[in-house]
Coordinates of C-alpha atoms in Angstrom, one line a residue:
M1 CA 32.4 21.0 -27.3
K2 CA 31.8 23.0 -30.4
G3 CA 33.0 21.2 -33.5
L4 CA 32.7 17.7 -32.1
C5 CA 30.6 15.3 -34.1
P6 CA 27.3 14.3 -32.3
K7 CA 28.5 10.6 -31.8
L8 CA 31.7 11.7 -30.2
F9 CA 30.0 14.2 -28.0
F10 CA 27.5 11.6 -26.9
L11 CA 30.3 9.1 -26.1
L12 CA 32.3 11.7 -24.1
S13 CA 29.1 12.6 -22.2
S14 CA 28.4 9.0 -21.4
I15 CA 31.9 8.4 -20.1
S16 CA 31.7 11.5 -17.9
L17 CA 28.4 10.3 -16.5
V18 CA 29.7 6.8 -15.8
T19 CA 32.9 8.2 -14.2
S20 CA 30.7 10.5 -12.0
Q21 CA 28.6 7.6 -11.0
H22 CA 31.6 5.5 -10.1
S23 CA 33.1 8.3 -8.1
S24 CA 29.9 8.8 -6.2
L25 CA 29.5 5.1 -5.5
D26 CA 33.1 4.8 -4.3
H27 CA 32.6 7.7 -1.9
F28 CA 29.3 6.1 -0.7
L29 CA 30.8 2.7 -0.2
Q30 CA 33.9 4.0 1.6
C31 CA 31.8 6.2 3.8
L32 CA 29.4 3.4 5.1
P33 CA 31.8 1.6 7.5
L34 CA 32.8 4.9 9.0
H35 CA 29.3 5.7 10.1
S36 CA 27.9 2.3 11.2
H37 CA 28.3 0.7 14.6
P38 CA 31.6 -1.2 15.0
S39 CA 29.9 -4.1 16.8
N40 CA 27.6 -4.5 13.8
P41 CA 29.9 -4.4 10.7
I42 CA 28.1 -3.2 7.6
A43 CA 30.3 -5.0 5.0
N44 CA 28.0 -8.1 4.6
A45 CA 25.0 -5.7 4.1
I46 CA 26.5 -4.1 1.0
H47 CA 25.7 -5.5 -2.4
T48 CA 26.7 -4.1 -5.8
P49 CA 26.1 -5.4 -9.3
N50 CA 29.5 -7.2 -9.0
N51 CA 28.0 -9.5 -6.3
A52 CA 26.3 -12.7 -7.5
S53 CA 23.5 -12.0 -5.0
F54 CA 22.7 -8.5 -6.4
Q55 CA 20.0 -9.4 -9.0
H56 CA 18.3 -11.9 -6.7
L57 CA 18.1 -9.3 -3.9
Y58 CA 16.9 -6.6 -6.3
E59 CA 14.0 -8.8 -7.5
L60 CA 13.2 -10.6 -4.3
H61 CA 11.1 -7.8 -2.7
A62 CA 9.5 -6.3 -5.8
V63 CA 6.1 -7.5 -6.7
N64 CA 5.2 -5.8 -10.0
L65 CA 6.8 -7.5 -13.1
R66 CA 5.8 -4.4 -15.1
I67 CA 8.3 -2.4 -13.2
L68 CA 11.0 -5.1 -12.9
S69 CA 10.9 -5.9 -16.6
S70 CA 10.7 -2.4 -18.0
P71 CA 13.9 -1.5 -20.0
S72 CA 13.4 2.2 -19.0
K73 CA 13.8 1.5 -15.3
S74 CA 17.3 1.8 -14.0
K75 CA 18.8 -0.4 -11.3
P76 CA 20.5 0.9 -8.2
L77 CA 24.3 1.4 -7.9
A78 CA 24.1 -0.6 -4.7
I79 CA 21.7 -2.3 -2.3
V80 CA 22.2 -2.0 1.5
T81 CA 20.4 -4.7 3.3
A82 CA 20.5 -3.1 6.8
R83 CA 20.8 -5.5 9.7
H84 CA 21.1 -2.8 12.4
A85 CA 19.7 0.7 12.8
S86 CA 23.2 2.1 12.4
H87 CA 23.4 0.7 8.9
A88 CA 20.3 2.7 7.9
Q89 CA 21.7 5.8 9.6
A90 CA 25.0 5.3 7.7
A91 CA 23.1 5.0 4.4
V92 CA 21.4 8.4 5.0
V93 CA 24.6 10.2 6.0
C94 CA 26.7 8.7 3.2
A95 CA 24.1 9.1 0.4
K96 CA 23.7 12.7 1.4
G97 CA 27.5 13.3 1.4
S98 CA 28.1 11.4 -1.9
G99 CA 25.3 13.0 -4.0
V100 CA 23.5 9.7 -4.7
Q101 CA 19.8 9.4 -4.1
L102 CA 18.4 7.0 -1.5
R103 CA 15.3 4.9 -2.0
I104 CA 13.8 3.0 0.9
R105 CA 12.2 -0.4 0.6
S106 CA 10.5 -2.6 3.2
G107 CA 8.2 -5.0 1.5
G108 CA 8.5 -4.0 -2.2
H109 CA 4.7 -3.6 -2.8
D110 CA 5.1 -0.1 -4.1
Y111 CA 2.9 -0.5 -7.2
E112 CA 5.0 2.0 -9.3
G113 CA 8.4 0.7 -7.9
L114 CA 9.4 4.1 -6.4
S115 CA 11.1 2.2 -3.6
Y116 CA 13.5 0.5 -5.9
T117 CA 13.8 2.5 -9.2
S118 CA 14.9 6.0 -10.0
G119 CA 16.0 8.0 -13.1
V120 CA 19.1 9.3 -11.4
P121 CA 22.1 7.4 -9.7
F122 CA 20.7 5.9 -6.5
V123 CA 21.1 3.2 -3.9
V124 CA 18.4 1.1 -2.2
L125 CA 18.2 0.8 1.5
D126 CA 16.4 -2.5 2.0
L127 CA 14.9 -3.0 5.5
F128 CA 13.7 -6.5 5.1
N129 CA 16.2 -7.9 7.7
L130 CA 14.9 -5.4 10.3
R131 CA 11.9 -7.6 11.2
S132 CA 11.7 -8.1 14.9
I133 CA 8.2 -8.1 16.5
K134 CA 7.9 -7.7 20.3
I135 CA 4.5 -8.4 21.7
D136 CA 3.5 -7.3 25.2
I137 CA 0.1 -8.8 25.9
V138 CA 0.0 -7.3 29.4
S139 CA 0.1 -3.7 28.0
E140 CA -1.7 -4.9 24.8
T141 CA 1.1 -3.2 22.7
A142 CA 3.8 -4.3 20.3
W143 CA 6.9 -2.9 18.7
I144 CA 7.3 -3.9 15.0
Q145 CA 10.3 -3.2 12.8
A146 CA 9.7 -1.9 9.3
G147 CA 10.9 -5.0 7.5
A148 CA 8.4 -7.3 9.2
T149 CA 5.4 -8.3 7.2
T150 CA 1.7 -8.2 8.1
G151 CA 1.6 -12.0 8.0
E152 CA 4.4 -12.2 10.5
L153 CA 2.6 -9.7 12.7
Y154 CA -0.6 -11.7 12.7
Y155 CA 1.3 -14.9 13.5
R156 CA 3.2 -13.4 16.4
I157 CA 0.1 -11.9 17.9
A158 CA -1.6 -15.3 17.7
E159 CA 1.4 -16.9 19.4
K160 CA 0.6 -14.8 22.5
S161 CA -3.2 -14.6 22.4
D162 CA -6.3 -15.8 20.7
V163 CA -8.3 -12.7 21.6
H164 CA -6.1 -10.1 20.2
G165 CA -5.5 -8.9 16.7
F166 CA -4.6 -5.8 14.7
P167 CA -6.4 -3.9 11.9
S168 CA -4.2 -4.0 8.9
G169 CA -3.9 -5.2 5.3
I170 CA -5.3 -8.3 3.6
C171 CA -2.1 -9.2 1.7
T172 CA 0.3 -11.0 4.1
T173 CA 3.6 -10.1 2.5
L174 CA 3.2 -6.3 2.9
G175 CA 6.2 -4.6 4.6
I176 CA 5.0 -2.9 7.8
G177 CA 7.1 0.2 7.2
G178 CA 5.4 1.4 4.0
H179 CA 2.0 -0.2 4.7
F180 CA 1.4 1.7 7.9
S181 CA 2.8 5.0 6.7
G182 CA 0.3 5.0 3.8
G183 CA -2.6 4.4 6.2
G184 CA -2.9 0.7 6.6
Y185 CA -6.4 -0.3 5.3
G186 CA -7.8 -3.6 6.3
N187 CA -11.0 -5.5 7.0
M188 CA -11.3 -4.3 10.6
M189 CA -11.3 -0.6 9.7
R190 CA -15.0 -0.3 10.4
K191 CA -14.5 -1.5 13.9
Y192 CA -11.1 -0.1 14.8
G193 CA -10.1 2.3 12.1
L194 CA -6.9 2.1 10.1
S195 CA -3.5 0.7 11.2
I196 CA -2.3 4.3 11.9
D197 CA -5.3 4.9 14.2
N198 CA -3.8 2.3 16.5
V199 CA -0.1 3.5 16.3
V200 CA 1.1 5.1 19.5
D201 CA 4.8 5.7 18.8
A202 CA 7.5 5.3 16.1
R203 CA 11.2 5.4 15.5
L204 CA 12.3 7.5 12.6
I205 CA 15.7 8.3 11.1
D206 CA 15.7 11.9 10.0
A207 CA 17.7 13.6 7.2
D208 CA 20.6 14.2 9.6
G209 CA 20.8 10.4 10.3
M210 CA 19.4 10.9 13.9
I211 CA 16.9 8.5 15.4
R212 CA 13.8 10.2 16.7
N213 CA 10.8 8.8 18.6
R214 CA 7.4 10.4 19.0
K215 CA 8.6 12.8 21.7
T216 CA 11.8 13.9 19.9
M217 CA 10.3 14.1 16.4
G218 CA 7.4 16.1 17.6
E219 CA 3.7 15.7 17.1
D220 CA 3.7 17.4 13.7
V221 CA 6.0 14.8 12.3
F222 CA 4.3 12.0 14.1
W223 CA 1.0 13.2 12.5
A224 CA 2.6 13.4 9.0
I225 CA 4.1 9.9 8.9
R226 CA 0.7 8.4 9.8
G227 CA -0.8 8.4 6.3
G228 CA 1.4 10.9 4.6
G229 CA 4.0 8.4 3.4
G230 CA 7.0 7.9 5.7
T231 CA 9.7 8.1 3.0
S232 CA 9.0 11.9 2.4
F233 CA 10.1 12.6 6.0
G234 CA 12.7 10.0 6.9
I235 CA 13.1 6.3 7.4
I236 CA 10.7 4.5 9.6
L237 CA 12.6 1.9 11.6
S238 CA 9.7 0.6 13.7
W239 CA 6.2 1.3 14.9
K240 CA 4.6 0.8 18.3
I241 CA 1.0 -0.3 18.0
K242 CA -1.9 -0.8 20.3
L243 CA -3.4 -4.3 19.9
V244 CA -7.2 -4.6 19.6
R245 CA -9.6 -7.2 21.1
V246 CA -11.1 -9.8 18.8
P247 CA -13.5 -12.7 19.6
S248 CA -11.9 -16.2 20.0
K249 CA -14.0 -17.1 17.0
V250 CA -15.0 -14.9 14.1
T251 CA -17.2 -15.6 11.0
V252 CA -16.2 -15.3 7.4
F253 CA -18.2 -15.9 4.2
N254 CA -18.0 -15.5 0.4
V255 CA -21.4 -15.3 -1.3
Q256 CA -21.2 -15.1 -5.1
R257 CA -23.9 -13.9 -7.5
T258 CA -23.9 -13.5 -11.3
L259 CA -25.8 -11.1 -13.4
D260 CA -28.7 -13.6 -13.9
Q261 CA -28.8 -13.9 -10.1
E262 CA -29.5 -10.2 -9.6
A263 CA -25.9 -9.2 -9.0
T264 CA -26.6 -5.7 -10.2
D265 CA -29.4 -5.1 -7.7
L266 CA -27.3 -6.6 -4.9
A267 CA -24.3 -4.4 -5.8
Y268 CA -26.6 -1.3 -5.9
R269 CA -28.0 -2.2 -2.5
W270 CA -24.5 -3.0 -1.0
Q271 CA -23.4 0.6 -1.7
Q272 CA -26.3 1.9 0.4
I273 CA -26.1 -0.5 3.3
A274 CA -22.5 -1.8 3.7
P275 CA -21.2 1.5 5.3
K276 CA -24.1 1.6 7.7
M277 CA -24.2 -1.9 9.1
S278 CA -22.8 -3.1 12.4
K279 CA -19.1 -2.1 13.0
D280 CA -18.4 -5.7 13.6
L281 CA -19.3 -6.5 9.9
F282 CA -17.1 -5.7 6.9
I283 CA -18.4 -6.9 3.5
R284 CA -16.1 -6.4 0.5
L285 CA -17.7 -6.2 -3.0
Q286 CA -15.5 -7.8 -5.7
P287 CA -16.8 -8.0 -9.3
E288 CA -15.0 -9.9 -12.0
P289 CA -15.7 -11.0 -15.6
I290 CA -16.0 -14.8 -16.0
S291 CA -17.3 -17.2 -18.7
D292 CA -20.9 -18.3 -18.3
D293 CA -21.0 -22.1 -17.8
T294 CA -24.3 -22.4 -19.6
N295 CA -23.5 -20.7 -22.9
G296 CA -19.8 -19.8 -22.8
N297 CA -20.6 -16.1 -23.0
K298 CA -19.0 -13.6 -20.6
T299 CA -20.8 -12.5 -17.5
I300 CA -20.0 -10.8 -14.2
R301 CA -19.7 -12.6 -10.9
V302 CA -19.9 -10.4 -7.9
S303 CA -18.4 -11.8 -4.7
F304 CA -19.6 -10.5 -1.3
I305 CA -16.7 -11.3 1.0
G306 CA -17.3 -10.8 4.7
L307 CA -15.6 -10.7 8.1
F308 CA -17.9 -10.6 11.2
L309 CA -16.3 -10.2 14.6
G310 CA -18.7 -12.6 16.2
R311 CA -20.7 -15.8 15.7
A312 CA -22.8 -16.8 12.7
H313 CA -26.2 -16.6 14.4
R314 CA -25.7 -13.0 15.3
L315 CA -24.4 -12.3 11.8
I316 CA -27.5 -13.8 10.2
R317 CA -29.7 -11.6 12.4
E318 CA -27.7 -8.5 11.2
T319 CA -27.9 -9.4 7.5
D320 CA -31.6 -10.4 7.7
S321 CA -32.5 -7.1 9.2
K322 CA -30.4 -4.8 7.0
F323 CA -29.3 -6.8 3.9
Q324 CA -31.9 -9.5 3.5
E325 CA -31.5 -9.3 -0.3
L326 CA -28.1 -11.1 0.0
G327 CA -29.8 -14.2 1.3
L328 CA -26.9 -15.1 3.6
Q329 CA -27.4 -18.6 5.2
L330 CA -25.7 -20.4 8.1
S331 CA -24.3 -22.8 5.5
D332 CA -22.4 -19.9 3.9
C333 CA -20.7 -19.1 7.2
N334 CA -17.4 -20.4 8.5
A335 CA -16.3 -20.0 12.1
M336 CA -12.5 -19.8 12.8
S337 CA -10.0 -17.9 14.8
W338 CA -9.1 -14.4 13.9
V339 CA -5.6 -15.5 12.7
E340 CA -7.1 -18.2 10.5
S341 CA -9.4 -15.5 9.0
T342 CA -6.4 -13.6 7.8
L343 CA -5.5 -16.6 5.6
F344 CA -9.0 -16.8 4.3
W345 CA -8.9 -13.2 3.3
A346 CA -5.5 -13.7 1.6
G347 CA -7.1 -16.3 -0.6
Y348 CA -5.8 -19.5 1.0
P349 CA -8.1 -22.6 1.3
N350 CA -9.7 -23.3 4.6
G351 CA -7.4 -25.5 6.7
T352 CA -4.2 -23.9 5.5
S353 CA -1.6 -23.9 8.2
I354 CA -1.0 -20.5 9.9
D355 CA 2.7 -21.1 9.3
T356 CA 2.0 -19.8 5.8
L357 CA 1.8 -16.4 7.4
L358 CA 5.6 -16.6 7.8
Q359 CA 6.2 -16.7 4.1
R360 CA 7.7 -13.3 3.5
V361 CA 7.9 -13.1 -0.3
Q362 CA 5.0 -13.0 -2.8
D363 CA 5.5 -15.9 -5.2
N364 CA 2.7 -15.3 -7.8
K365 CA 4.0 -12.2 -9.4
V366 CA 2.3 -10.7 -12.5
F367 CA 2.5 -7.6 -14.6
F368 CA -0.1 -5.1 -13.4
K369 CA -1.3 -1.5 -13.3
T370 CA -3.5 -0.3 -10.5
K371 CA -5.6 2.8 -10.0
S372 CA -8.0 3.8 -7.2
D373 CA -11.0 5.9 -6.3
F374 CA -13.0 7.1 -3.3
Y375 CA -16.8 7.3 -3.6
K376 CA -19.1 9.6 -1.7
K377 CA -22.2 8.8 -3.7
V378 CA -23.9 5.6 -4.9
I379 CA -23.1 4.4 -8.4
P380 CA -26.6 4.2 -10.1
K381 CA -27.7 0.9 -11.7
H382 CA -27.0 2.2 -15.2
G383 CA -23.5 3.1 -14.0
L384 CA -23.0 -0.5 -12.7
E385 CA -24.3 -1.9 -16.0
M386 CA -21.8 0.3 -17.9
L387 CA -19.1 -0.9 -15.6
W388 CA -20.0 -4.6 -16.0
K389 CA -19.9 -4.2 -19.8
L390 CA -16.4 -2.5 -19.6
L391 CA -15.1 -5.3 -17.3
M392 CA -16.2 -7.9 -19.8
E393 CA -14.5 -6.1 -22.7
I394 CA -11.2 -5.7 -20.8
G395 CA -11.1 -9.2 -19.4
N396 CA -7.9 -9.2 -17.3
V397 CA -9.3 -7.0 -14.5
F398 CA -9.6 -7.2 -10.8
M399 CA -11.7 -4.8 -8.7
Q400 CA -12.4 -4.4 -5.0
L401 CA -14.8 -2.1 -3.3
N402 CA -14.2 -1.7 0.4
P403 CA -16.8 0.0 2.6
H404 CA -16.1 2.8 5.0
G405 CA -18.5 3.9 7.8
G406 CA -18.4 2.7 11.4
R407 CA -15.2 3.8 13.2
M408 CA -14.0 5.6 10.1
E409 CA -16.9 8.0 10.5
E410 CA -16.0 8.7 14.1
I411 CA -12.3 9.6 13.7
S412 CA -11.7 13.2 12.9
E413 CA -10.1 13.8 9.5
S414 CA -7.5 16.0 11.2
E415 CA -6.4 13.2 13.5
T416 CA -3.9 11.8 11.0
A417 CA -2.8 12.6 7.4
V418 CA -5.5 10.4 6.0
A419 CA -8.4 12.8 5.0
Q420 CA -10.9 10.2 3.8
R421 CA -13.1 9.7 6.9
A422 CA -16.7 10.8 7.4
G423 CA -18.8 11.1 4.2
Y424 CA -17.0 8.4 2.2
L425 CA -19.0 5.3 1.2
F426 CA -16.2 3.1 -0.1
K427 CA -12.8 2.9 -1.7
T428 CA -12.2 1.1 -5.0
Q429 CA -9.1 -0.5 -6.5
Y430 CA -9.0 -1.2 -10.2
T431 CA -6.2 -3.6 -11.3
I432 CA -5.4 -4.6 -14.9
H433 CA -3.1 -7.7 -14.8
W434 CA -1.4 -9.9 -17.3
T435 CA 1.3 -12.6 -17.6
E436 CA 4.2 -13.4 -19.8
S437 CA 1.9 -15.5 -22.0
D438 CA -0.3 -12.4 -22.5
G439 CA 2.6 -10.5 -24.0
G440 CA 4.7 -9.6 -20.9
I441 CA 6.4 -6.2 -20.9
G442 CA 5.8 -5.8 -24.6
A443 CA 2.1 -5.6 -24.0
A444 CA 2.4 -3.1 -21.1
N445 CA 1.3 0.0 -23.0
G446 CA -1.9 -1.6 -24.2
Y447 CA -2.9 -2.9 -20.7
V448 CA -2.0 0.4 -19.1
E449 CA -4.2 2.2 -21.6
K450 CA -7.1 -0.2 -20.7
S451 CA -6.7 0.8 -17.0
R452 CA -7.0 4.4 -18.0
R453 CA -10.1 3.7 -20.1
L454 CA -11.7 2.0 -17.1
Y455 CA -10.6 4.8 -14.7
N456 CA -11.9 7.5 -17.1
A457 CA -15.3 5.8 -17.5
M458 CA -15.8 5.9 -13.7
A459 CA -14.9 9.6 -13.3
R460 CA -18.6 10.7 -13.3
Y461 CA -19.3 8.7 -10.2
A462 CA -16.1 9.0 -8.1
S463 CA -15.1 11.8 -5.8
S464 CA -14.3 15.1 -7.6
N465 CA -12.5 18.4 -7.0
P466 CA -10.2 16.7 -6.4
R467 CA -10.7 13.2 -7.6
E468 CA -9.0 11.4 -4.7
A469 CA -6.7 8.4 -4.8
F470 CA -5.2 6.0 -2.2
L471 CA -1.5 6.6 -1.5
N472 CA -0.7 2.9 -1.0
Y473 CA -2.0 2.2 -4.5
R474 CA 0.6 4.4 -6.1
D475 CA -0.4 5.7 -9.5
L476 CA 1.9 8.0 -11.5
D477 CA -0.9 8.8 -13.9
I478 CA -2.4 11.3 -11.4
G479 CA 0.8 13.4 -11.5
S480 CA 4.5 13.0 -10.9
N481 CA 7.8 14.8 -10.8
G482 CA 11.1 13.8 -12.2
S483 CA 13.2 11.4 -10.1
N484 CA 15.4 14.3 -8.8
D485 CA 13.0 17.2 -9.2
T486 CA 10.1 18.2 -7.0
D487 CA 8.2 21.0 -8.6
F488 CA 5.8 22.3 -6.1
A489 CA 3.0 23.0 -8.6
V490 CA 3.2 19.4 -9.9
A491 CA 3.3 18.0 -6.3
R492 CA 0.3 20.1 -5.4
V493 CA -1.8 18.2 -8.1
Y494 CA -1.0 14.6 -6.9
G495 CA -0.8 15.8 -3.3
A496 CA -4.4 17.1 -3.3
K497 CA -5.6 13.8 -4.8
Y498 CA -3.8 11.7 -2.1
F499 CA -4.2 14.0 0.9
N500 CA -6.9 16.5 0.0
K501 CA -6.6 19.6 2.2
H502 CA -3.9 18.0 4.3
F503 CA -1.3 18.5 1.5
L504 CA -0.2 22.0 2.6
R505 CA 0.1 20.9 6.2
L506 CA 2.3 18.0 5.1
T507 CA 4.6 20.5 3.1
R508 CA 5.0 22.6 6.2
V509 CA 6.1 19.5 8.2
K510 CA 8.5 18.6 5.4
A511 CA 10.0 22.1 5.5
M512 CA 10.6 21.6 9.3
V513 CA 12.1 18.1 9.2
D514 CA 13.8 18.0 5.7
P515 CA 14.1 21.5 4.3
D516 CA 16.7 20.4 1.7
N517 CA 14.4 17.8 0.4
F518 CA 16.8 14.9 0.7
F519 CA 14.1 12.3 1.0
K520 CA 12.3 12.4 -2.4
N521 CA 10.7 10.4 -5.1
E522 CA 8.4 11.0 -8.1
Q523 CA 5.4 11.5 -5.7
S524 CA 7.0 12.8 -2.5
I525 CA 6.0 15.7 -0.4
P526 CA 8.1 18.8 -1.1
P527 CA 9.0 21.4 1.5
L528 CA 6.7 24.4 1.5
P529 CA 8.6 27.2 -0.2
S530 CA 9.8 29.8 2.3
R531 CA 7.9 32.6 0.5
S532 CA 4.7 30.6 1.2
H533 CA 5.1 30.3 4.9

């Protein structure tokens, strides 16, 4: 190309890239029907930018407007909305043979959009149509496909029983596939552990397009996909879970205190007591900046949001003996069925129909950036006061502190790929959020910088060496590779933060099941280099 002017060289390079993309896409599209089951034609599951439905499908299961609106985020060459397992198998075989990258999406709650964006030519395998839920109350088990939501799972359990439930996430539009593979935190974790602690089998499509169950994938792979992020190892088609027992009536409450109502003292005490209370009791601490009604100045309101697996009188005895400072009263307590409590926790008013759980798409989308921490030590009062001041300065911020303890202390850290078990007091989510009226995508850099400022300020109190993070709250700030590159040294940095000492074991499993690193994204698990074995 010597002698060509820069503009002409750029034009020719662009044409070459576009031609290459079209060639790869054509090969991929022609390949799909050859590898899907004849009784389940794949044609209606294929969507390209030429289809009127493409943009709608792309945006439907994507919750973060910061990702959707970013001009730097490329869109897929095609979306395959699998309606049969063979469609997902075909997507693997054909993407591999065509040289296009495959991204897998179930609910679209990936905070950094790694399930539906990439910096290289790619296609999205969307699993939202694979959503069957088969409940067997006699054996107290269920098979759930990856595209089903947590809300649908709760609803289907309640259809069969009022004394069964499942420990899983608060948000009711989470896709089961990704939520479980990242751990599955929820408000029954102190009683029953995480979602993955109650998973007994799974169906996985490997890098060769073969469907494996627990027996045929092997215990190492089954260990890895429970908390290690399924999309590094294959495509989760479905999970088999063990249902848990819940009372016919549970108790919920939301007690709120502001700074002039001793919120700081209560938050300090919560850190000490919440992880040590009855396993039946889960109390989330949620601070947020608000305007003081008396003078218009900003203050902090701290909400103590509780789920108790029992009746209110027994709950009051528990709080009076161990957290008397909260001043919980019977009038603060609401009795309801477990399935109704899932709506309460999702923020719906009391009396909302449980049919709401069947709404599969989040409709109140905003721009946001989320970061996370695990805490092993209590934040001192002066640390809380510094935090309150920072929250009031930032304004558009949402925080949640979720207690560990209970069953989380009892399960060995080696049982699954989730390492944060005994010795952890609570996990924290920091979310900076804004709307179009706040500046939309044009204001993203400023708000992201605010999230980093908050995160950096809490470094002295959070876990360290490594400073750990929660996989299902994806955060590219803690380290990331390029879309099509997986540098082991880079992966080791974010891998240690998500998985601690489990990272190397995960890389060994990756080397066994996907040595060519077909399943990859900016924060995927790389195969352990052969020289390191």
